[in-house]
Amino acid sequence: MALERLGKALNSALRKLARAGTIDEALIKEVVRDIQRALIQSDVNVRLVLQLTRRIQERALKEKPPAGMSPREHVIRIVYEELTNLLGREAVPLEIKKKPTVLLTVGIQGSGKTTTIAKLARYLQKRGYKVGLVCTDTWRPGAYFQLKQLVDPLGIEVFGNPEEKDAIKLAKEGVEYFKNKGVDVIIVDTAGRHKEEASLIEEMKQISSVIQPDEVILVIDGTIGQQAYNQALAFKEATPIGSIIVTKLDGSAKGGGALSAVAATGAPIKFIGTGEKIDDLEPFDPKRFVSRLLGLGDIESLLEKFEELAQEQEIKEEDLEKFLKGKFNLKDMYAQLEAMQKMGPLQKVLQMIPGLGYSLPDEAIRVGEEKLKRYKVIMDSMTEEELENPDIINYSRIKRIARGSGTSTKEVRELLAQYNQMRKMFKNLDKRKLAKMAKKFGGLGGFGI
Ligand SMILES: Nc1nc2c(ncn2[C@@H]2O[C@H](COP(=O)(O)OP(=O)(O)OP(=O)(O)O)[C@@H](O)[C@H]2O)c(=O)[nH]1
Ligand SMILES: [Mg+2]
């Protein structure tokens, strides 16, 4: 999970509040210091950290908790609010307001522009937009083919010419080309490699003035440290940055540097990249991000992801409802397990469930994923009737299924137990209640408060 270390450090700072008998000035100062350390270790711009923690401390010491909120909830809420403010408070979605909308991506070498463009094209295509991509990278050998290879399977066209050395010309011709083709969105990829940074920035300026993009997207590598802040400033001076995409927030990214770029440019983060695959792009919502970071759980984005998958796999709305209400049979479970696997590592999914937070040990999750595979093997040996109506599975059927799938009766029973548990769990998950809970941060369930 992205920013895992920062999340853990912040979470343990806040846990101190949950554990303490009383909340006094000394404790607040200690927690604020912990938060400070956690942010600086994650490469958040130092000046920003000092501003932020000063505000947290001031508010925590001065403001009285509103009625119905305990002092500890109050402090946690302040931390949450201030972190959210740092990231822009409200989600700002990418909007396609006119046809064609021209997007220009900029960023230094290797930040992930080309990969991100392919992901973004896919994201927009899924939402029904016709997308055209323009490669203006005349520096990196194979840049055009890299992009083409990524989107060819999706049937998305790339305009480019590996022989051409004039990036400005390519940008102009490419945008013209797709305008004539009547696409909805044109995304322009630019070079990150250059003789020197100054000439890279100059090329950006010229491309921008020739194609007049509706939005310039700065792509920032989530793994870079403190220099992110200045890098973002340099780009901002060249061309007005409309939004930011932070990449590589999977794995070992500290992320703080890139997040500081928001403050440097004043532009909102619209997406984050969470892997190398084409679907590893998530719309960014500061509130959700921070509650996830703090381990407050994030059921909303889980639901959103289900919804998106439902669309993608043409699972009908009723199916989703059925699933959430727990009225589902083994076939549904099978489909859902598959869907979950598609959603990415179980870890990612589990992290979005309130209360689970970081409390699940890594081993448990890995076992979980292994088990899913076994379950599928077992279900392949069940009859249609059994899958539809698992209640009929008696002992002799269990024996047959175990034999057929090369597993044991113990494992088959385990699967049935899991099914019953899942059925129960999802029955208890009421969509509306969850949304409400997410708003209230699950009563801060992750902290046991
Ligand atoms: N793990 C991970 N890797 C990513 C992500 N986004 C991009 N990458 C990887 O980062 C590397 C560089 O990505 P590119 O898209 O080629 O970067 P670029 O900015 O176009 O690079 P230049 O064209 O040289 O400026 C590739 O190996 C990508 O697979 C991400 O969100 N997560
Ligand atoms: Mg590139």
Coordinates of C-alpha atoms and ligand atoms in Angstrom, one line a residue:
M1 CA 0.0 0.0 0.0
A2 CA 1.1 3.5 -0.8
L3 CA 2.8 5.4 1.9
E4 CA 2.6 2.5 4.3
R5 CA 5.4 3.7 6.5
L6 CA 4.0 7.2 6.9
G7 CA 0.5 5.7 7.6
K8 CA 1.9 3.4 10.3
A9 CA 3.9 6.2 11.9
L10 CA 0.9 8.6 11.9
N11 CA -1.4 5.9 13.1
S12 CA 0.8 5.0 16.0
A13 CA 1.1 8.7 17.0
L14 CA -2.6 8.9 17.1
R15 CA -2.9 5.7 19.0
K16 CA -1.1 7.4 21.8
L17 CA -4.1 9.5 22.2
A18 CA -6.4 6.5 22.3
R19 CA -4.3 4.8 25.0
A20 CA -3.7 7.8 27.3
G21 CA -5.9 8.3 30.3
T22 CA -6.1 12.1 30.0
I23 CA -5.2 14.4 27.2
D24 CA -3.0 17.2 28.4
E25 CA -0.7 19.7 26.8
A26 CA 2.4 17.4 27.2
L27 CA 0.7 14.6 25.4
I28 CA -0.5 16.8 22.6
K29 CA 3.0 18.2 22.1
E30 CA 4.4 14.7 22.1
V31 CA 1.9 13.5 19.5
V32 CA 2.6 16.6 17.4
R33 CA 6.3 15.9 17.5
D34 CA 5.7 12.3 16.4
I35 CA 3.6 13.5 13.5
Q36 CA 6.3 16.0 12.6
R37 CA 8.9 13.3 12.6
A38 CA 6.7 11.0 10.6
L39 CA 6.1 13.6 7.9
I40 CA 9.7 14.7 7.6
Q41 CA 10.9 11.1 7.4
S42 CA 8.5 10.7 4.5
D43 CA 10.0 13.6 2.7
V44 CA 7.2 16.1 3.1
N45 CA 8.7 19.5 2.6
V46 CA 10.1 20.6 5.9
R47 CA 8.7 24.1 5.9
L48 CA 5.3 22.7 5.2
V49 CA 5.6 20.2 8.0
L50 CA 6.5 23.0 10.5
Q51 CA 3.5 25.1 9.3
L52 CA 1.2 22.2 9.5
T53 CA 2.2 20.9 12.9
R54 CA 2.2 24.4 14.4
R55 CA -1.4 24.7 13.3
I56 CA -2.3 21.3 14.7
Q57 CA -0.8 22.1 18.0
E58 CA -2.4 25.5 18.2
R59 CA -5.8 24.2 17.4
A60 CA -5.5 21.1 19.6
L61 CA -4.6 23.3 22.6
K62 CA -7.0 26.1 22.0
E63 CA -10.2 24.8 20.4
K64 CA -12.8 23.2 22.6
P65 CA -14.2 19.9 21.4
P66 CA -17.7 20.4 20.1
A67 CA -20.6 18.8 21.9
G68 CA -20.6 15.0 21.5
M69 CA -17.0 14.7 20.6
S70 CA -14.4 13.5 23.1
P71 CA -11.1 15.4 23.4
R72 CA -9.3 12.6 21.7
E73 CA -11.7 12.4 18.8
H74 CA -11.3 16.2 18.6
V75 CA -7.5 16.0 18.3
I76 CA -7.7 13.3 15.7
R77 CA -10.1 15.3 13.8
I78 CA -7.8 18.3 13.8
V79 CA -5.0 16.2 12.5
Y80 CA -7.2 14.8 9.8
E81 CA -8.5 18.2 8.8
E82 CA -5.1 19.8 8.6
L83 CA -3.6 17.0 6.6
T84 CA -6.6 17.1 4.3
N85 CA -6.1 20.9 3.9
L86 CA -2.5 20.3 2.9
L87 CA -3.7 18.1 0.1
G88 CA -6.4 20.5 -1.2
R89 CA -9.4 19.6 0.9
E90 CA -11.9 18.6 -1.8
A91 CA -11.5 16.1 -4.6
V92 CA -11.2 17.8 -7.9
P93 CA -12.1 15.3 -10.6
L94 CA -10.8 15.5 -14.2
E95 CA -13.5 17.1 -16.2
I96 CA -14.0 16.8 -19.9
K97 CA -15.9 20.0 -20.6
K98 CA -15.5 20.5 -24.3
K99 CA -14.7 18.5 -27.4
P100 CA -11.9 18.0 -27.9
T101 CA -10.3 18.6 -24.5
V102 CA -6.5 18.8 -24.9
L103 CA -4.4 17.6 -22.0
L104 CA -0.7 18.2 -21.9
T105 CA 1.5 16.1 -19.5
V106 CA 4.8 17.3 -18.3
G107 CA 7.3 16.0 -15.8
I108 CA 10.9 15.0 -15.5
Q109 CA 12.5 11.9 -17.0
G110 CA 11.1 8.7 -15.7
S111 CA 8.4 10.3 -13.6
G112 CA 5.9 8.0 -15.3
K113 CA 4.3 10.3 -18.0
T114 CA 4.0 7.8 -20.7
T115 CA 2.7 5.0 -18.5
T116 CA 0.3 7.4 -16.9
I117 CA -1.0 8.6 -20.2
A118 CA -1.8 5.1 -21.2
K119 CA -3.7 4.6 -17.9
L120 CA -5.5 7.9 -18.3
A121 CA -6.5 7.0 -21.8
R122 CA -7.9 3.7 -20.5
Y123 CA -9.7 5.4 -17.7
L124 CA -11.4 7.9 -20.1
Q125 CA -12.1 5.1 -22.7
K126 CA -13.9 3.2 -20.0
R127 CA -16.1 6.2 -19.4
G128 CA -17.1 6.4 -23.0
Y129 CA -14.7 9.0 -24.4
K130 CA -12.8 8.6 -27.6
V131 CA -9.2 9.3 -26.9
G132 CA -6.2 10.1 -29.2
L133 CA -2.6 10.2 -28.0
V134 CA 0.2 12.3 -29.3
C135 CA 3.8 11.4 -28.8
T136 CA 6.2 14.4 -28.9
D137 CA 9.1 12.7 -27.2
T138 CA 11.9 13.0 -29.7
W139 CA 14.6 12.2 -27.1
R140 CA 13.9 8.8 -25.7
P141 CA 14.6 6.2 -28.3
G142 CA 11.4 4.1 -28.7
A143 CA 9.2 6.6 -26.9
Y144 CA 6.6 6.3 -29.6
F145 CA 6.6 2.5 -29.6
Q146 CA 6.4 2.4 -25.9
L147 CA 3.2 4.4 -25.9
K148 CA 1.8 2.5 -28.9
Q149 CA 2.5 -0.9 -27.3
L150 CA 0.7 0.2 -24.1
V151 CA -2.5 1.3 -25.9
D152 CA -2.6 -0.8 -29.0
P153 CA -4.5 -3.6 -27.2
L154 CA -7.2 -1.0 -26.3
G155 CA -7.6 0.2 -29.8
I156 CA -6.4 3.7 -28.9
E157 CA -4.5 5.5 -31.6
V158 CA -1.1 7.2 -31.1
F159 CA 0.1 10.0 -33.4
G160 CA 3.8 10.2 -33.7
N161 CA 6.8 9.8 -35.9
P162 CA 10.0 8.3 -34.6
E163 CA 12.0 10.0 -37.4
E164 CA 10.8 13.5 -36.6
K165 CA 13.1 15.6 -34.5
D166 CA 10.9 18.6 -34.0
A167 CA 8.7 18.1 -30.9
I168 CA 6.8 21.4 -31.5
K169 CA 5.8 20.3 -35.0
L170 CA 4.7 16.9 -33.8
A171 CA 2.6 18.5 -31.1
K172 CA 0.9 20.8 -33.5
E173 CA 0.3 18.2 -36.2
G174 CA -0.9 15.6 -33.7
V175 CA -3.5 17.8 -32.1
E176 CA -4.7 18.9 -35.6
Y177 CA -4.9 15.3 -36.7
F178 CA -7.1 14.2 -33.8
K179 CA -9.2 17.3 -34.0
N180 CA -10.0 16.4 -37.5
K181 CA -10.8 12.8 -36.4
G182 CA -13.3 14.1 -33.9
V183 CA -12.0 12.5 -30.8
D184 CA -13.2 13.7 -27.3
V185 CA -9.9 13.9 -25.6
I186 CA -6.4 14.5 -26.9
I187 CA -3.5 13.7 -24.5
V188 CA 0.0 14.9 -25.4
D189 CA 3.0 13.0 -24.1
T190 CA 6.2 15.0 -23.8
A191 CA 9.9 14.2 -23.3
G192 CA 11.5 14.0 -19.9
R193 CA 14.9 13.4 -21.1
H194 CA 16.8 16.4 -22.5
K195 CA 20.2 18.0 -22.7
E196 CA 19.4 20.0 -19.6
E197 CA 16.5 21.0 -17.5
A198 CA 16.4 24.5 -19.0
S199 CA 15.9 23.2 -22.5
L200 CA 13.3 20.8 -21.3
I201 CA 11.3 23.5 -19.7
E202 CA 11.7 25.7 -22.8
E203 CA 10.3 23.0 -25.0
M204 CA 7.4 22.6 -22.6
K205 CA 6.7 26.3 -22.9
Q206 CA 6.7 26.2 -26.7
I207 CA 4.5 23.1 -27.0
S208 CA 2.1 24.6 -24.5
S209 CA 1.8 27.9 -26.4
V210 CA 1.4 26.1 -29.8
I211 CA -1.3 23.7 -28.7
Q212 CA -3.0 25.8 -26.0
P213 CA -4.0 22.8 -23.8
D214 CA -7.1 22.9 -21.7
E215 CA -5.1 21.5 -18.8
V216 CA -1.4 20.9 -18.1
I217 CA -0.9 17.8 -15.9
L218 CA 2.3 17.6 -13.9
V219 CA 3.4 14.0 -13.4
I220 CA 5.4 13.5 -10.3
D221 CA 7.3 10.4 -9.1
G222 CA 6.0 9.5 -5.6
T223 CA 9.4 8.1 -4.7
I224 CA 11.4 11.3 -5.1
G225 CA 12.3 13.1 -2.0
Q226 CA 12.6 16.7 -1.0
Q227 CA 13.5 18.0 -4.4
A228 CA 9.9 17.4 -5.6
Y229 CA 8.9 20.8 -4.2
N230 CA 11.4 22.8 -6.3
Q231 CA 10.9 20.6 -9.3
A232 CA 7.2 21.4 -9.2
L233 CA 7.9 25.1 -8.8
A234 CA 10.2 25.0 -11.9
F235 CA 7.4 23.5 -14.1
K236 CA 4.9 25.9 -12.7
E237 CA 6.9 28.8 -13.8
A238 CA 7.1 27.5 -17.3
T239 CA 3.5 26.7 -17.8
P240 CA 0.4 26.9 -15.6
I241 CA -0.1 23.6 -13.9
G242 CA -3.7 22.6 -13.8
S243 CA -3.4 19.3 -12.0
I244 CA -1.0 16.7 -10.7
I245 CA -0.7 13.0 -10.9
V246 CA 1.5 11.3 -8.4
T247 CA 2.9 8.0 -9.6
K248 CA 4.5 5.0 -8.0
L249 CA 2.6 5.3 -4.7
D250 CA 2.8 1.6 -4.5
G251 CA 5.7 -0.3 -3.1
S252 CA 8.1 1.6 -1.0
A253 CA 7.2 5.1 -2.0
K254 CA 7.5 7.6 0.8
G255 CA 5.3 9.9 -1.2
G256 CA 5.7 13.0 1.0
G257 CA 7.9 14.8 -1.5
A258 CA 5.4 14.5 -4.2
L259 CA 2.5 15.5 -2.0
S260 CA 4.4 18.6 -1.2
A261 CA 4.2 19.5 -4.8
V262 CA 0.6 20.3 -4.3
A263 CA 1.5 23.1 -2.0
A264 CA 4.2 24.3 -4.4
T265 CA 1.9 24.5 -7.4
G266 CA -1.4 25.1 -5.8
A267 CA -2.8 22.6 -8.2
P268 CA -4.9 19.6 -7.1
I269 CA -3.8 16.0 -7.3
K270 CA -6.4 14.4 -9.6
F271 CA -5.0 10.8 -9.8
I272 CA -2.5 8.6 -8.1
G273 CA -0.6 5.8 -9.8
T274 CA -0.5 2.6 -7.8
G275 CA 1.3 0.1 -10.0
E276 CA 2.7 -0.5 -13.4
K277 CA -0.4 -2.0 -14.9
I278 CA -2.8 -0.1 -17.0
D279 CA -5.6 -0.2 -14.4
D280 CA -3.4 1.0 -11.6
L281 CA -4.7 4.6 -11.6
E282 CA -7.1 5.9 -8.9
P283 CA -8.9 9.2 -8.8
F284 CA -7.6 11.2 -5.8
D285 CA -9.7 12.4 -3.0
P286 CA -7.8 14.2 -0.2
K287 CA -10.3 13.2 2.5
R288 CA -10.3 9.6 1.6
F289 CA -6.6 9.5 1.1
V290 CA -5.9 11.0 4.5
S291 CA -8.4 8.7 6.3
R292 CA -6.8 5.8 4.7
L293 CA -3.3 7.1 5.5
L294 CA -4.3 7.5 9.2
G295 CA -5.8 4.0 9.2
L296 CA -9.3 5.3 9.5
G297 CA -10.5 2.9 6.9
D298 CA -12.2 3.9 3.7
I299 CA -15.3 2.1 2.8
E300 CA -16.3 4.7 0.2
S301 CA -13.5 4.0 -2.1
L302 CA -14.1 0.3 -1.7
L303 CA -17.7 0.7 -2.8
E304 CA -16.6 2.9 -5.7
K305 CA -14.3 0.2 -6.8
F306 CA -17.0 -2.4 -6.7
E307 CA -19.2 -0.1 -8.7
E308 CA -16.5 0.4 -11.3
L309 CA -15.9 -3.3 -11.6
A310 CA -19.6 -3.9 -11.8
Q311 CA -19.6 -1.6 -14.8
E312 CA -16.6 -3.1 -16.4
Q313 CA -17.8 -6.7 -16.1
E314 CA -21.3 -5.7 -16.7
I315 CA -22.4 -7.0 -13.4
K316 CA -25.9 -5.7 -13.0
E317 CA -26.8 -3.2 -10.3
E318 CA -29.0 -5.9 -8.7
D319 CA -26.0 -8.2 -8.4
L320 CA -24.1 -5.6 -6.6
E321 CA -27.0 -5.0 -4.3
K322 CA -27.3 -8.7 -3.8
F323 CA -23.7 -9.0 -2.9
L324 CA -23.8 -6.1 -0.5
K325 CA -26.9 -7.5 1.2
G326 CA -25.4 -11.0 1.5
K327 CA -28.0 -12.6 -0.7
F328 CA -25.6 -14.5 -2.7
N329 CA -24.7 -18.0 -3.5
L330 CA -21.4 -19.7 -4.2
K331 CA -21.4 -18.6 -7.8
D332 CA -21.7 -15.0 -6.7
M333 CA -18.9 -15.6 -4.3
Y334 CA -16.8 -17.1 -7.0
A335 CA -17.4 -14.1 -9.2
Q336 CA -16.7 -11.7 -6.3
L337 CA -13.5 -13.5 -5.4
E338 CA -12.4 -13.2 -9.0
A339 CA -13.4 -9.5 -9.0
M340 CA -11.4 -9.0 -5.8
Q341 CA -8.4 -10.6 -7.4
K342 CA -8.8 -8.2 -10.3
M343 CA -9.1 -5.3 -7.9
G344 CA -5.5 -6.0 -6.9
P345 CA -3.9 -7.5 -4.0
L346 CA -6.3 -8.4 -1.2
Q347 CA -4.2 -6.2 0.9
K348 CA -5.3 -3.1 -1.0
V349 CA -8.9 -4.1 -0.7
L350 CA -8.8 -4.9 3.0
Q351 CA -7.1 -1.7 3.8
M352 CA -10.2 0.1 2.6
I353 CA -12.4 -1.6 5.2
P354 CA -12.8 0.5 8.3
G355 CA -11.5 -1.0 11.5
L356 CA -9.1 -3.3 9.7
G357 CA -6.5 -0.6 9.0
Y358 CA -3.1 -1.9 9.5
S359 CA -4.1 -4.5 12.1
L360 CA -3.9 -7.4 9.7
P361 CA -0.5 -9.0 9.7
D362 CA 1.1 -9.5 6.2
E363 CA 1.1 -13.3 6.6
A364 CA -2.6 -13.4 7.2
I365 CA -3.1 -11.6 3.9
R366 CA -0.8 -13.7 1.9
V367 CA -2.4 -16.9 3.2
G368 CA -5.7 -15.2 2.3
E369 CA -4.7 -14.9 -1.3
E370 CA -3.4 -18.4 -1.5
K371 CA -6.6 -19.6 -0.1
L372 CA -8.7 -17.8 -2.7
K373 CA -6.9 -19.8 -5.3
R374 CA -7.7 -23.0 -3.5
Y375 CA -11.3 -22.0 -3.2
K376 CA -11.6 -21.6 -6.9
V377 CA -10.1 -25.0 -7.5
I378 CA -12.7 -26.5 -5.1
M379 CA -15.6 -24.6 -6.7
D380 CA -14.6 -25.9 -10.1
S381 CA -15.5 -29.4 -8.8
M382 CA -19.0 -28.4 -7.7
T383 CA -22.1 -28.9 -9.7
E384 CA -24.2 -26.0 -11.0
E385 CA -26.8 -26.9 -8.5
E386 CA -24.4 -26.9 -5.6
L387 CA -23.0 -23.5 -6.6
E388 CA -26.4 -22.0 -6.8
N389 CA -27.7 -23.5 -3.6
P390 CA -24.8 -24.3 -1.3
D391 CA -27.2 -25.4 1.5
I392 CA -27.7 -28.8 -0.2
I393 CA -24.0 -29.6 0.2
N394 CA -24.0 -32.5 2.7
Y395 CA -21.2 -34.7 3.9
S396 CA -21.3 -37.1 0.9
R397 CA -21.2 -34.2 -1.5
I398 CA -18.3 -32.7 0.5
K399 CA -16.4 -36.0 0.1
R400 CA -17.0 -36.0 -3.6
I401 CA -16.0 -32.4 -4.1
A402 CA -12.8 -32.9 -2.1
R403 CA -11.9 -36.0 -4.2
G404 CA -12.8 -34.2 -7.5
S405 CA -10.7 -31.2 -6.7
G406 CA -7.8 -33.0 -5.2
T407 CA -8.3 -31.2 -1.9
S408 CA -9.5 -32.4 1.5
T409 CA -12.9 -32.4 3.1
K410 CA -11.5 -30.1 5.7
E411 CA -10.7 -27.6 3.0
V412 CA -14.1 -27.9 1.4
R413 CA -15.7 -27.3 4.8
E414 CA -13.5 -24.4 5.3
L415 CA -14.7 -22.9 2.1
L416 CA -18.4 -23.4 3.1
A417 CA -17.7 -21.8 6.4
Q418 CA -16.0 -18.9 4.6
Y419 CA -19.0 -18.6 2.4
N420 CA -21.4 -18.5 5.3
Q421 CA -19.3 -15.9 7.0
M422 CA -19.1 -13.7 3.9
R423 CA -22.8 -14.0 3.5
K424 CA -23.3 -12.8 7.0
M425 CA -20.7 -10.1 6.8
F426 CA -22.2 -8.6 3.7
K427 CA -25.7 -8.9 5.0
N428 CA -24.6 -6.6 7.8
L429 CA -23.0 -4.2 5.4
D430 CA -25.7 -1.8 4.5
K431 CA -24.7 0.6 1.8
R432 CA -26.3 3.7 3.3
K433 CA -25.2 2.9 6.8
L434 CA -21.6 2.5 5.4
A435 CA -21.7 5.8 3.7
K436 CA -22.8 7.5 6.9
M437 CA -20.2 5.6 8.8
A438 CA -17.5 6.7 6.4
K439 CA -18.5 10.3 6.9
K440 CA -18.2 9.9 10.6
F441 CA -15.0 7.9 10.2
G442 CA -16.5 4.9 11.6
G443 CA -16.6 6.3 15.0
L444 CA -12.8 6.2 14.5
G445 CA -13.1 2.5 14.9
G446 CA -9.6 1.9 13.8
F447 CA -8.4 3.3 17.0
G448 CA -10.8 1.4 19.2
I449 CA -12.2 4.7 20.5
Ligands
LIG1 N1 5.4 0.7 -9.6 C1 5.0 1.7 -10.4 N2 5.7 2.0 -11.5 C2 5.3 3.0 -12.3 C3 4.2 3.7 -12.1 N3 4.1 4.6 -13.1 C4 5.1 4.4 -13.9 N4 5.9 3.4 -13.4 C5 7.1 2.9 -14.0 O1 8.1 3.9 -14.1 C6 9.0 3.8 -15.2 C7 9.0 5.0 -16.0 O2 7.8 5.3 -16.6 P1 7.5 6.1 -17.9 O3 6.1 6.2 -18.1 O4 8.4 5.5 -19.1 O5 8.1 7.5 -17.5 P2 8.2 8.8 -18.4 O6 8.0 10.0 -17.5 O7 7.4 8.7 -19.6 O8 9.8 8.7 -18.8 P3 10.5 9.6 -19.9 O9 9.7 9.5 -21.1 O10 11.9 9.1 -20.0 O11 10.6 11.0 -19.4 C8 8.4 2.6 -16.0 O12 9.1 1.5 -15.7 C9 7.0 2.4 -15.5 O13 6.5 1.1 -15.5 C10 3.4 3.4 -10.9 O14 2.4 4.0 -10.6 N5 3.9 2.4 -10.1
MG2 MG 7.9 8.9 -21.6

